């Protein structure tokens, strides 16, 4: 086993959907487990997808994996192990394992495409018409994004290839700084902005919607918020009131009720009154969300909804984290974070699971914008919310901190370069069909949909993925393309 494997959570890679643009069902699947490497070098089953092939075969967390289809696990690198576990949906996978001090056992599982919550079926939803996000904040407007500087257009990829284009989101309120880098499939549309909420402790929300006008596939970042509640002040605070920078509301432990009460009224009106048909929990992501907050508890969930108001069935997956602070002096503090939703006609979410995950995971706030946010947070804590609410005064205040913002931005950039793999470790189990590659121009990690044999990038940040072995976009193209190297998910 590759010593750099460390804590490889490869369940999602083993559950990969390869054919993200094919019209048929996914062709690549896996066994439905996550793996980690123990200090003694053994590779342990760390988690199981409920109802997945490994779960149904009787495997349990703590079992250690000895061989995959006759290949000793100890002889495989991290990426080789992932590739060995993957295979066509419906094909068989032979696993040799041991439990405790018992003799090794053997099971044969049938690979399945497990990128959706167990029990979910080909599901429905209808595209929501343009709507205003919850107040405060305005409706998304045409995105102030910018492609790289104009260059001679590169040759179009072959029909079976996928091209991903780099985009940036500018934030006029933050001195025109670039706030976000993201990748979108060619032909997709983008709308959005950064909504600054100067009177609330959440301070800013990313309101971004990416959509494919051909298929209806839509990825959207939902509003987040901080909440506070106490029953010690009857008559002095009311639900929905801004109370010390947080919305006054009792903690909600039911994710479905939270969606109904917080997002359905405005951000997701098409879900109003509709219960989810499936739920998937992500305990590792919940642990990550509260890792720096001792005593906090969290739940990270994905809820699947279905509906067909105009006779065409659609589906929607809403993913978010609810985090709760320990009660102190009768005060309850809680929040919603990392909230996104994906919607599409029936079957398209499952068919494009890898692509959607790649789009979500490749969206990153820039260190410069995060530094700006940090300065604004300090101003908020100093009680300057009223001054910050004045756009001109807000801009002048930020100008005073330009040097500090640049210094802090460089520090955040270095921390991001160092921590990418640790973040990938925590997410790997939950990214259906995503592989990790190294950007040859920045040396940063990036996620790409699995199932392609050739991955290339040019200096503009454009990516071409092709299922054709030997495909080389440099042939017949004046643009210089570099072949992407696959990255061990836990390279240090």
mmCIF file of N, CA and C in Angstrom, residues 326-416:
data_model
loop_
_atom_site.group_PDB
_atom_site.id
_atom_site.type_symbol
_atom_site.label_atom_id
_atom_site.label_comp_id
_atom_site.label_asym_id
_atom_site.label_seq_id
_atom_site.Cartn_x
_atom_site.Cartn_y
_atom_site.Cartn_z
ATOM 1 N N UNK A 326 -23.435 24.550 22.294
ATOM 2 C CA UNK A 326 -23.996 24.107 23.577
ATOM 3 C C UNK A 326 -24.745 25.249 24.249
ATOM 4 N N UNK A 327 -25.820 24.925 24.921
ATOM 5 C CA UNK A 327 -26.607 25.933 25.630
ATOM 6 C C UNK A 327 -25.759 26.595 26.706
ATOM 7 N N UNK A 328 -25.859 27.898 26.814
ATOM 8 C CA UNK A 328 -25.111 28.637 27.824
ATOM 9 C C UNK A 328 -25.977 29.777 28.341
ATOM 10 N N UNK A 329 -26.286 29.743 29.635
ATOM 11 C CA UNK A 329 -27.081 30.802 30.238
ATOM 12 C C UNK A 329 -28.450 30.961 29.594
ATOM 13 N N UNK A 330 -29.044 29.861 29.177
ATOM 14 C CA UNK A 330 -30.355 29.923 28.553
ATOM 15 C C UNK A 330 -30.328 30.399 27.117
ATOM 16 N N UNK A 331 -29.139 30.548 26.530
ATOM 17 C CA UNK A 331 -28.996 31.048 25.168
ATOM 18 C C UNK A 331 -28.644 29.894 24.232
ATOM 19 N N UNK A 332 -29.328 29.831 23.103
ATOM 20 C CA UNK A 332 -29.038 28.828 22.080
ATOM 21 C C UNK A 332 -28.559 29.537 20.821
ATOM 22 N N UNK A 333 -27.361 29.170 20.356
ATOM 23 C CA UNK A 333 -26.817 29.710 19.112
ATOM 24 C C UNK A 333 -26.717 28.566 18.107
ATOM 25 N N UNK A 334 -27.121 28.810 16.873
ATOM 26 C CA UNK A 334 -27.037 27.777 15.849
ATOM 27 C C UNK A 334 -26.959 28.436 14.480
ATOM 28 N N UNK A 335 -26.652 27.664 13.446
ATOM 29 C CA UNK A 335 -26.525 28.253 12.124
ATOM 30 C C UNK A 335 -26.740 27.214 11.036
ATOM 31 N N UNK A 336 -26.923 27.713 9.830
ATOM 32 C CA UNK A 336 -26.949 26.860 8.640
ATOM 33 C C UNK A 336 -25.791 27.288 7.753
ATOM 34 N N UNK A 337 -25.051 26.326 7.208
ATOM 35 C CA UNK A 337 -23.857 26.623 6.420
ATOM 36 C C UNK A 337 -23.717 25.613 5.290
ATOM 37 N N UNK A 338 -22.824 25.929 4.350
ATOM 38 C CA UNK A 338 -22.509 25.033 3.222
ATOM 39 C C UNK A 338 -23.780 24.524 2.547
ATOM 40 N N UNK A 339 -24.633 25.454 2.146
ATOM 41 C CA UNK A 339 -25.945 25.094 1.611
ATOM 42 C C UNK A 339 -25.970 25.227 0.094
ATOM 43 N N UNK A 340 -26.284 24.135 -0.576
ATOM 44 C CA UNK A 340 -26.389 24.123 -2.036
ATOM 45 C C UNK A 340 -27.587 23.288 -2.449
ATOM 46 N N UNK A 341 -28.021 23.491 -3.679
ATOM 47 C CA UNK A 341 -29.083 22.651 -4.224
ATOM 48 C C UNK A 341 -28.776 22.364 -5.682
ATOM 49 N N UNK A 342 -29.131 21.171 -6.123
ATOM 50 C CA UNK A 342 -28.985 20.754 -7.518
ATOM 51 C C UNK A 342 -30.330 20.257 -8.004
ATOM 52 N N UNK A 343 -30.748 20.700 -9.194
ATOM 53 C CA UNK A 343 -32.045 20.275 -9.723
ATOM 54 C C UNK A 343 -31.911 19.931 -11.192
ATOM 55 N N UNK A 344 -32.790 19.052 -11.649
ATOM 56 C CA UNK A 344 -32.736 18.604 -13.044
ATOM 57 C C UNK A 344 -33.962 17.754 -13.345
ATOM 58 N N UNK A 345 -34.259 17.546 -14.631
ATOM 59 C CA UNK A 345 -35.324 16.600 -14.986
ATOM 60 C C UNK A 345 -34.999 15.211 -14.448
ATOM 61 N N UNK A 346 -36.032 14.407 -14.328
ATOM 62 C CA UNK A 346 -35.893 13.066 -13.760
ATOM 63 C C UNK A 346 -34.714 12.310 -14.382
ATOM 64 N N UNK A 347 -33.890 11.752 -13.510
ATOM 65 C CA UNK A 347 -32.765 10.942 -13.930
ATOM 66 C C UNK A 347 -31.491 11.705 -14.205
ATOM 67 N N UNK A 348 -31.577 13.002 -14.450
ATOM 68 C CA UNK A 348 -30.382 13.755 -14.830
ATOM 69 C C UNK A 348 -29.447 14.016 -13.647
ATOM 70 N N UNK A 349 -29.983 14.143 -12.426
ATOM 71 C CA UNK A 349 -29.099 14.319 -11.279
ATOM 72 C C UNK A 349 -28.228 13.083 -11.092
ATOM 73 N N UNK A 350 -28.830 11.918 -11.184
ATOM 74 C CA UNK A 350 -28.068 10.686 -11.012
ATOM 75 C C UNK A 350 -27.081 10.496 -12.162
ATOM 76 N N UNK A 351 -27.530 10.787 -13.363
ATOM 77 C CA UNK A 351 -26.689 10.579 -14.532
ATOM 78 C C UNK A 351 -25.492 11.533 -14.535
ATOM 79 N N UNK A 352 -25.648 12.710 -13.963
ATOM 80 C CA UNK A 352 -24.599 13.732 -13.981
ATOM 81 C C UNK A 352 -24.017 13.996 -12.599
ATOM 82 N N UNK A 353 -24.116 13.017 -11.709
ATOM 83 C CA UNK A 353 -23.669 13.222 -10.325
ATOM 84 C C UNK A 353 -22.215 13.659 -10.245
ATOM 85 N N UNK A 354 -21.344 13.030 -11.039
ATOM 86 C CA UNK A 354 -19.923 13.365 -10.984
ATOM 87 C C UNK A 354 -19.678 14.789 -11.461
ATOM 88 N N UNK A 355 -20.324 15.180 -12.528
ATOM 89 C CA UNK A 355 -20.147 16.535 -13.057
ATOM 90 C C UNK A 355 -20.620 17.579 -12.053
ATOM 91 N N UNK A 356 -21.787 17.360 -11.454
ATOM 92 C CA UNK A 356 -22.326 18.320 -10.495
ATOM 93 C C UNK A 356 -21.403 18.453 -9.282
ATOM 94 N N UNK A 357 -20.878 17.324 -8.795
ATOM 95 C CA UNK A 357 -19.963 17.368 -7.663
ATOM 96 C C UNK A 357 -18.695 18.133 -8.016
ATOM 97 N N UNK A 358 -18.188 17.931 -9.233
ATOM 98 C CA UNK A 358 -16.990 18.652 -9.658
ATOM 99 C C UNK A 358 -17.247 20.149 -9.729
ATOM 100 N N UNK A 359 -18.399 20.551 -10.248
ATOM 101 C CA UNK A 359 -18.747 21.970 -10.316
ATOM 102 C C UNK A 359 -18.789 22.571 -8.917
ATOM 103 N N UNK A 360 -19.425 21.872 -7.982
ATOM 104 C CA UNK A 360 -19.537 22.384 -6.618
ATOM 105 C C UNK A 360 -18.177 22.473 -5.934
ATOM 106 N N UNK A 361 -17.369 21.432 -6.070
ATOM 107 C CA UNK A 361 -16.126 21.375 -5.312
ATOM 108 C C UNK A 361 -15.022 22.249 -5.893
ATOM 109 N N UNK A 362 -15.153 22.664 -7.139
ATOM 110 C CA UNK A 362 -14.129 23.518 -7.745
ATOM 111 C C UNK A 362 -14.434 25.004 -7.590
ATOM 112 N N UNK A 363 -15.475 25.351 -6.868
ATOM 113 C CA UNK A 363 -15.775 26.756 -6.588
ATOM 114 C C UNK A 363 -15.057 27.154 -5.300
ATOM 115 N N UNK A 364 -14.131 28.116 -5.412
ATOM 116 C CA UNK A 364 -13.316 28.504 -4.262
ATOM 117 C C UNK A 364 -13.272 30.022 -4.124
ATOM 118 N N UNK A 365 -13.531 30.508 -2.902
ATOM 119 C CA UNK A 365 -13.303 31.922 -2.622
ATOM 120 C C UNK A 365 -11.809 32.201 -2.701
ATOM 121 N N UNK A 366 -11.460 33.375 -3.219
ATOM 122 C CA UNK A 366 -10.050 33.729 -3.334
ATOM 123 C C UNK A 366 -9.502 34.161 -1.976
ATOM 124 N N UNK A 367 -8.210 33.960 -1.745
ATOM 125 C CA UNK A 367 -7.614 34.420 -0.481
ATOM 126 C C UNK A 367 -7.802 35.923 -0.263
ATOM 127 N N UNK A 368 -7.745 36.711 -1.351
ATOM 128 C CA UNK A 368 -7.915 38.160 -1.212
ATOM 129 C C UNK A 368 -9.314 38.509 -0.710
ATOM 130 N N UNK A 369 -10.314 37.808 -1.253
ATOM 131 C CA UNK A 369 -11.673 38.114 -0.805
ATOM 132 C C UNK A 369 -11.883 37.617 0.625
ATOM 133 N N UNK A 370 -11.339 36.452 0.963
ATOM 134 C CA UNK A 370 -11.469 35.947 2.327
ATOM 135 C C UNK A 370 -10.783 36.882 3.322
ATOM 136 N N UNK A 371 -9.674 37.481 2.905
ATOM 137 C CA UNK A 371 -9.016 38.460 3.774
ATOM 138 C C UNK A 371 -9.903 39.684 3.978
ATOM 139 N N UNK A 372 -10.554 40.113 2.900
ATOM 140 C CA UNK A 372 -11.488 41.232 3.009
ATOM 141 C C UNK A 372 -12.621 40.889 3.966
ATOM 142 N N UNK A 373 -13.151 39.686 3.834
ATOM 143 C CA UNK A 373 -14.233 39.241 4.719
ATOM 144 C C UNK A 373 -13.768 39.254 6.174
ATOM 145 N N UNK A 374 -12.515 38.836 6.405
ATOM 146 C CA UNK A 374 -11.989 38.820 7.766
ATOM 147 C C UNK A 374 -11.921 40.228 8.354
ATOM 148 N N UNK A 375 -11.516 41.203 7.532
ATOM 149 C CA UNK A 375 -11.457 42.582 7.998
ATOM 150 C C UNK A 375 -12.866 43.093 8.306
ATOM 151 N N UNK A 376 -13.823 42.781 7.427
ATOM 152 C CA UNK A 376 -15.199 43.212 7.653
ATOM 153 C C UNK A 376 -15.751 42.602 8.938
ATOM 154 N N UNK A 377 -15.383 41.368 9.201
ATOM 155 C CA UNK A 377 -15.842 40.728 10.438
ATOM 156 C C UNK A 377 -15.296 41.466 11.660
ATOM 157 N N UNK A 378 -14.035 41.903 11.579
ATOM 158 C CA UNK A 378 -13.475 42.686 12.687
ATOM 159 C C UNK A 378 -14.233 43.991 12.873
ATOM 160 N N UNK A 379 -14.555 44.656 11.750
ATOM 161 C CA UNK A 379 -15.319 45.904 11.839
ATOM 162 C C UNK A 379 -16.692 45.660 12.454
ATOM 163 N N UNK A 380 -17.306 44.553 12.082
ATOM 164 C CA UNK A 380 -18.626 44.224 12.630
ATOM 165 C C UNK A 380 -18.534 44.050 14.141
ATOM 166 N N UNK A 381 -17.492 43.348 14.575
ATOM 167 C CA UNK A 381 -17.339 43.103 16.008
ATOM 168 C C UNK A 381 -17.037 44.385 16.762
ATOM 169 N N UNK A 382 -16.510 45.390 16.064
ATOM 170 C CA UNK A 382 -16.234 46.680 16.696
ATOM 171 C C UNK A 382 -17.474 47.575 16.725
ATOM 172 N N UNK A 383 -18.582 47.037 16.238
ATOM 173 C CA UNK A 383 -19.830 47.780 16.300
ATOM 174 C C UNK A 383 -20.000 48.802 15.206
ATOM 175 N N UNK A 384 -19.361 48.576 14.033
ATOM 176 C CA UNK A 384 -19.430 49.541 12.945
ATOM 177 C C UNK A 384 -20.447 49.142 11.891
ATOM 178 N N UNK A 385 -21.475 48.398 12.279
ATOM 179 C CA UNK A 385 -22.447 47.921 11.296
ATOM 180 C C UNK A 385 -23.132 49.073 10.570
ATOM 181 N N UNK A 386 -23.438 50.161 11.288
ATOM 182 C CA UNK A 386 -24.133 51.273 10.657
ATOM 183 C C UNK A 386 -23.261 51.922 9.590
ATOM 184 N N UNK A 387 -21.974 52.108 9.890
ATOM 185 C CA UNK A 387 -21.061 52.682 8.915
ATOM 186 C C UNK A 387 -20.904 51.736 7.720
ATOM 187 N N UNK A 388 -20.830 50.438 7.988
ATOM 188 C CA UNK A 388 -20.659 49.467 6.917
ATOM 189 C C UNK A 388 -21.852 49.431 5.986
ATOM 190 N N UNK A 389 -23.022 49.766 6.517
ATOM 191 C CA UNK A 389 -24.218 49.749 5.690
ATOM 192 C C UNK A 389 -24.193 50.848 4.640
ATOM 193 N N UNK A 390 -23.392 51.868 4.843
ATOM 194 C CA UNK A 390 -23.216 52.929 3.863
ATOM 195 C C UNK A 390 -22.156 52.471 2.866
ATOM 196 N N UNK A 391 -22.542 52.277 1.619
ATOM 197 C CA UNK A 391 -21.635 51.697 0.631
ATOM 198 C C UNK A 391 -20.354 52.495 0.485
ATOM 199 N N UNK A 392 -20.473 53.808 0.420
ATOM 200 C CA UNK A 392 -19.283 54.645 0.243
ATOM 201 C C UNK A 392 -18.369 54.539 1.462
ATOM 202 N N UNK A 393 -18.961 54.620 2.656
ATOM 203 C CA UNK A 393 -18.156 54.513 3.873
ATOM 204 C C UNK A 393 -17.518 53.132 3.964
ATOM 205 N N UNK A 394 -18.240 52.116 3.518
ATOM 206 C CA UNK A 394 -17.715 50.749 3.526
ATOM 207 C C UNK A 394 -16.459 50.667 2.646
ATOM 208 N N UNK A 395 -16.540 51.251 1.463
ATOM 209 C CA UNK A 395 -15.392 51.238 0.553
ATOM 210 C C UNK A 395 -14.199 51.973 1.123
ATOM 211 N N UNK A 396 -14.452 53.143 1.751
ATOM 212 C CA UNK A 396 -13.344 53.901 2.346
ATOM 213 C C UNK A 396 -12.694 53.130 3.480
ATOM 214 N N UNK A 397 -13.518 52.449 4.274
ATOM 215 C CA UNK A 397 -12.982 51.679 5.391
ATOM 216 C C UNK A 397 -12.081 50.559 4.889
ATOM 217 N N UNK A 398 -12.493 49.896 3.817
ATOM 218 C CA UNK A 398 -11.680 48.808 3.283
ATOM 219 C C UNK A 398 -10.365 49.318 2.698
ATOM 220 N N UNK A 399 -10.384 50.504 2.099
ATOM 221 C CA UNK A 399 -9.153 51.056 1.526
ATOM 222 C C UNK A 399 -8.080 51.248 2.592
ATOM 223 N N UNK A 400 -8.493 51.555 3.799
ATOM 224 C CA UNK A 400 -7.537 51.756 4.884
ATOM 225 C C UNK A 400 -6.813 50.459 5.237
ATOM 226 N N UNK A 401 -7.402 49.338 4.853
ATOM 227 C CA UNK A 401 -6.850 48.043 5.237
ATOM 228 C C UNK A 401 -6.238 47.298 4.055
ATOM 229 N N UNK A 402 -5.991 47.992 2.933
ATOM 230 C CA UNK A 402 -5.511 47.320 1.737
ATOM 231 C C UNK A 402 -4.229 46.522 1.987
ATOM 232 N N UNK A 403 -3.266 47.126 2.653
ATOM 233 C CA UNK A 403 -1.991 46.441 2.889
ATOM 234 C C UNK A 403 -2.212 45.196 3.747
ATOM 235 N N UNK A 404 -3.056 45.348 4.771
ATOM 236 C CA UNK A 404 -3.327 44.214 5.660
ATOM 237 C C UNK A 404 -4.070 43.113 4.899
ATOM 238 N N UNK A 405 -4.978 43.510 4.020
ATOM 239 C CA UNK A 405 -5.724 42.534 3.234
ATOM 240 C C UNK A 405 -4.772 41.738 2.340
ATOM 241 N N UNK A 406 -3.816 42.422 1.708
ATOM 242 C CA UNK A 406 -2.861 41.729 0.847
ATOM 243 C C UNK A 406 -2.001 40.753 1.644
ATOM 244 N N UNK A 407 -1.551 41.184 2.814
ATOM 245 C CA UNK A 407 -0.720 40.317 3.646
ATOM 246 C C UNK A 407 -1.518 39.114 4.129
ATOM 247 N N UNK A 408 -2.729 39.355 4.599
ATOM 248 C CA UNK A 408 -3.567 38.268 5.086
ATOM 249 C C UNK A 408 -3.956 37.338 3.944
ATOM 250 N N UNK A 409 -4.174 37.913 2.753
ATOM 251 C CA UNK A 409 -4.518 37.089 1.599
ATOM 252 C C UNK A 409 -3.401 36.126 1.243
ATOM 253 N N UNK A 410 -2.146 36.588 1.315
ATOM 254 C CA UNK A 410 -1.012 35.705 1.031
ATOM 255 C C UNK A 410 -0.930 34.591 2.068
ATOM 256 N N UNK A 411 -1.191 34.919 3.319
ATOM 257 C CA UNK A 411 -1.169 33.912 4.372
ATOM 258 C C UNK A 411 -2.254 32.858 4.132
ATOM 259 N N UNK A 412 -3.443 33.315 3.768
ATOM 260 C CA UNK A 412 -4.534 32.382 3.497
ATOM 261 C C UNK A 412 -4.235 31.515 2.287
ATOM 262 N N UNK A 413 -3.573 32.085 1.280
ATOM 263 C CA UNK A 413 -3.194 31.310 0.099
ATOM 264 C C UNK A 413 -2.247 30.179 0.485
ATOM 265 N N UNK A 414 -1.251 30.481 1.309
ATOM 266 C CA UNK A 414 -0.301 29.453 1.717
ATOM 267 C C UNK A 414 -0.984 28.377 2.555
ATOM 268 N N UNK A 415 -1.899 28.780 3.420
ATOM 269 C CA UNK A 415 -2.626 27.802 4.226
ATOM 270 C C UNK A 415 -3.484 26.906 3.342
ATOM 271 N N UNK A 416 -4.092 27.485 2.304
ATOM 272 C CA UNK A 416 -4.930 26.688 1.399
ATOM 273 C C UNK A 416 -4.086 25.667 0.661
#
